[in-house]
Amino acid sequence: MTRRPYTSKIRVAAAQETRTAILDAALALFAERGYTRTSVAAVAERAGVAVNTVYTSVGGKPALVRALTECGAADMVVHEVLDEVSRLTDGREILRATARGTGEVTRRQATILAVLLDNRTSDPAVAEAAALAFRRYRDNLGRIADRLAELAVLRDDVDRTKAEQVLWFHFGTSAWTVVHELGWTWEEAATWLSTQATHALLHPDHP
């Protein structure tokens, strides 16, 4: 009789808990000290695990920053917004949902975004992770541009490629950084950005 492979649920849960603790520690230290000044040993100490556990659970510093980036890109709000956009038929509502969603994700992922932006010129691993994060971000905005094009609500002088670029201009990391630095509330910023994007993207005759 062949014995079935068995994986303990408790062991899997413990491993996931350890991985989460390591990533939380790495994120906090990268934000406090910067990527280059943070050692794997410091991450291990902050997480309360052995140095070898960091390597076996996640990996070295490049793996840590990439894993943090992947977690940020997988934020559940991203999927919720894309699902909502796929069901909406009004261009203005789509842009309002985009503003709310990108603002919420930016707020929730503010720490890892700051780590990537502040450290991407100091180490190739961070530069690679930042490029991945922004590529994923733009890909998601591209899906919203696809939806607007599908609904035929874009201005005559705006094609799908231009729509993605305009969405990145209004809802990318730079836009949210600027409005936050100006002291606007997230709600004020979302309303203003969606209004500006509406003028830039949607056909004047859009009902």
Coordinates of C-alpha atoms in Angstrom, one line a residue:
M1 CA 0.0 0.0 0.0
T2 CA 1.4 3.4 -1.0
R3 CA 1.5 5.9 1.7
R4 CA 0.0 9.3 0.7
P5 CA 2.3 12.3 1.2
Y6 CA 1.1 14.4 4.1
T7 CA 1.8 18.0 4.9
S8 CA 0.9 19.2 8.3
K9 CA -1.4 22.2 8.2
I10 CA 0.1 23.4 11.5
R11 CA 3.6 23.2 9.9
V12 CA 2.5 25.2 6.8
A13 CA 0.8 27.8 9.0
A14 CA 3.8 28.2 11.2
A15 CA 6.1 28.6 8.1
Q16 CA 3.8 31.2 6.7
E17 CA 3.7 33.0 10.0
T18 CA 7.5 33.0 10.1
R19 CA 7.7 34.3 6.5
T20 CA 5.3 37.1 7.4
A21 CA 7.3 38.1 10.4
I22 CA 10.5 38.2 8.3
L23 CA 8.9 40.3 5.6
D24 CA 7.4 42.7 8.2
A25 CA 10.8 43.0 9.8
A26 CA 12.6 43.6 6.5
L27 CA 10.1 46.3 5.4
A28 CA 10.4 48.1 8.7
L29 CA 14.2 48.1 8.6
F30 CA 14.4 49.0 5.0
A31 CA 12.2 52.0 5.8
E32 CA 14.1 53.0 8.9
R33 CA 17.7 52.4 7.8
G34 CA 17.6 52.1 4.0
Y35 CA 18.2 49.0 2.0
T36 CA 22.0 49.2 1.8
R37 CA 22.4 49.7 5.6
T38 CA 20.1 46.8 6.5
S39 CA 21.7 43.4 7.0
V40 CA 20.1 40.0 6.9
A41 CA 21.3 39.5 10.5
A42 CA 19.3 42.7 11.5
V43 CA 16.2 41.3 9.8
A44 CA 16.6 38.0 11.6
E45 CA 17.0 39.8 14.9
R46 CA 14.0 42.0 14.4
A47 CA 11.9 39.0 13.3
G48 CA 13.1 36.9 16.2
V49 CA 14.5 34.1 14.0
A50 CA 17.9 32.6 13.1
V51 CA 19.8 34.1 10.2
N52 CA 19.5 30.8 8.3
T53 CA 15.8 30.9 8.7
V54 CA 15.6 34.2 6.7
Y55 CA 17.5 32.5 3.9
T56 CA 15.5 29.3 3.9
S57 CA 12.1 31.1 4.3
V58 CA 12.6 34.0 1.8
G59 CA 16.2 34.5 0.8
G60 CA 18.8 37.2 0.9
K61 CA 18.2 40.9 0.7
P62 CA 17.3 40.9 -3.1
A63 CA 14.7 38.2 -2.5
L64 CA 13.3 40.1 0.5
V65 CA 12.7 43.3 -1.4
R66 CA 11.3 41.4 -4.4
A67 CA 8.9 39.4 -2.1
L68 CA 7.8 42.7 -0.5
T69 CA 7.2 44.1 -4.0
E70 CA 5.2 41.0 -5.0
C71 CA 3.0 41.3 -1.9
G72 CA 2.3 45.0 -2.6
A73 CA 1.4 44.2 -6.2
A74 CA -1.0 41.5 -5.1
D75 CA -3.0 43.8 -2.8
M76 CA -6.6 42.6 -2.8
V77 CA -7.8 46.2 -3.6
V78 CA -6.2 46.0 -7.0
H79 CA -8.2 42.9 -7.9
E80 CA -11.4 44.4 -6.5
V81 CA -11.0 47.6 -8.6
L82 CA -10.2 45.7 -11.8
D83 CA -13.3 43.5 -11.2
E84 CA -15.4 46.6 -10.6
V85 CA -14.1 48.3 -13.7
S86 CA -14.9 45.2 -15.8
R87 CA -18.6 45.6 -14.8
L88 CA -19.0 49.3 -15.1
T89 CA -20.2 50.9 -18.4
D90 CA -19.9 54.6 -17.5
G91 CA -16.5 56.1 -18.2
R92 CA -16.8 58.6 -15.4
E93 CA -17.6 55.9 -12.9
I94 CA -14.6 53.9 -14.2
L95 CA -12.3 56.9 -13.6
R96 CA -13.8 57.5 -10.2
A97 CA -13.2 53.8 -9.3
T98 CA -9.7 54.1 -10.6
A99 CA -9.0 57.1 -8.5
R100 CA -10.4 55.5 -5.3
G101 CA -8.6 52.3 -6.0
T102 CA -5.1 53.7 -6.8
G103 CA -5.4 56.1 -3.9
E104 CA -6.3 53.2 -1.5
V105 CA -3.5 51.0 -2.8
T106 CA -1.0 53.9 -2.6
R107 CA -2.0 54.5 1.0
R108 CA -1.9 50.8 2.0
Q109 CA 1.4 50.2 0.3
A110 CA 3.0 53.6 1.2
T111 CA 6.0 52.0 3.1
I112 CA 7.2 49.6 0.3
L113 CA 6.6 52.3 -2.3
A114 CA 8.8 54.7 -0.3
V115 CA 11.5 52.1 0.1
L116 CA 11.5 51.4 -3.7
L117 CA 11.5 55.1 -4.6
D118 CA 14.2 56.1 -2.0
N119 CA 16.6 53.2 -2.6
R120 CA 16.3 52.3 -6.3
T121 CA 19.4 54.2 -7.3
S122 CA 21.5 52.6 -4.5
D123 CA 21.2 49.0 -5.4
P124 CA 20.4 47.0 -8.6
A125 CA 18.1 44.7 -6.7
V126 CA 15.9 47.6 -5.6
A127 CA 16.0 49.1 -9.0
E128 CA 14.8 45.8 -10.4
A129 CA 12.0 45.5 -7.8
A130 CA 10.9 49.1 -8.5
A131 CA 10.8 48.4 -12.2
L132 CA 8.6 45.3 -11.5
A133 CA 6.3 47.2 -9.3
F134 CA 5.7 50.1 -11.7
R135 CA 5.4 47.7 -14.6
R136 CA 2.6 45.8 -12.8
Y137 CA 1.0 49.1 -11.9
R138 CA 1.0 50.3 -15.5
D139 CA -0.2 46.9 -16.7
N140 CA -3.2 47.3 -14.5
L141 CA -3.9 50.8 -15.7
G142 CA -3.6 49.3 -19.2
R143 CA -6.4 47.0 -18.5
I144 CA -8.5 50.0 -17.5
A145 CA -7.5 51.7 -20.7
D146 CA -8.7 48.6 -22.6
R147 CA -12.1 48.8 -20.9
L148 CA -12.5 52.5 -21.8
A149 CA -11.5 51.7 -25.4
E150 CA -13.9 48.7 -25.5
L151 CA -16.8 51.0 -24.4
A152 CA -15.9 53.5 -27.1
V153 CA -16.0 56.5 -24.7
L154 CA -12.5 57.9 -25.4
R155 CA -11.9 61.2 -27.1
D156 CA -11.3 61.0 -30.8
D157 CA -7.7 62.0 -30.3
V158 CA -7.0 59.4 -27.6
D159 CA -6.2 55.9 -28.6
R160 CA -5.7 52.9 -26.3
T161 CA -1.9 53.6 -25.9
K162 CA -2.5 57.3 -25.1
A163 CA -5.2 56.4 -22.7
E164 CA -2.8 54.2 -20.7
Q165 CA -0.3 57.1 -20.6
V166 CA -2.9 59.6 -19.5
L167 CA -4.0 57.2 -16.7
W168 CA -0.4 56.8 -15.6
F169 CA 0.0 60.6 -15.6
H170 CA -3.1 61.1 -13.4
F171 CA -3.1 58.0 -11.2
G172 CA 0.5 56.9 -11.1
T173 CA 2.8 57.1 -8.1
S174 CA 4.1 60.6 -9.0
A175 CA 0.6 62.1 -9.0
W176 CA -0.3 60.6 -5.7
T177 CA 3.0 61.7 -4.2
V178 CA 2.5 65.3 -5.3
V179 CA -1.1 65.7 -4.0
H180 CA -0.1 64.0 -0.7
E181 CA 2.8 66.5 -0.4
L182 CA 0.4 69.3 -1.0
G183 CA -1.6 68.3 2.0
W184 CA -4.7 67.3 0.2
T185 CA -6.9 64.6 1.8
W186 CA -7.1 61.3 -0.2
E187 CA -10.7 62.0 -0.9
E188 CA -10.0 65.5 -2.3
A189 CA -7.1 64.2 -4.4
A190 CA -9.2 61.3 -5.8
T191 CA -12.0 63.7 -6.8
W192 CA -9.7 66.2 -8.4
L193 CA -7.6 63.5 -10.3
S194 CA -10.7 61.7 -11.6
T195 CA -12.2 65.0 -12.8
Q196 CA -9.0 66.0 -14.6
A197 CA -8.7 62.5 -16.1
T198 CA -12.3 62.7 -17.3
H199 CA -11.6 65.9 -19.3
A200 CA -8.4 64.4 -20.7
L201 CA -9.8 61.0 -21.7
L202 CA -13.5 61.0 -22.3
H203 CA -15.4 62.1 -25.4
P204 CA -17.4 65.3 -24.7
D205 CA -20.5 63.5 -26.0
H206 CA -20.1 60.6 -23.6
P207 CA -23.6 60.3 -22.0

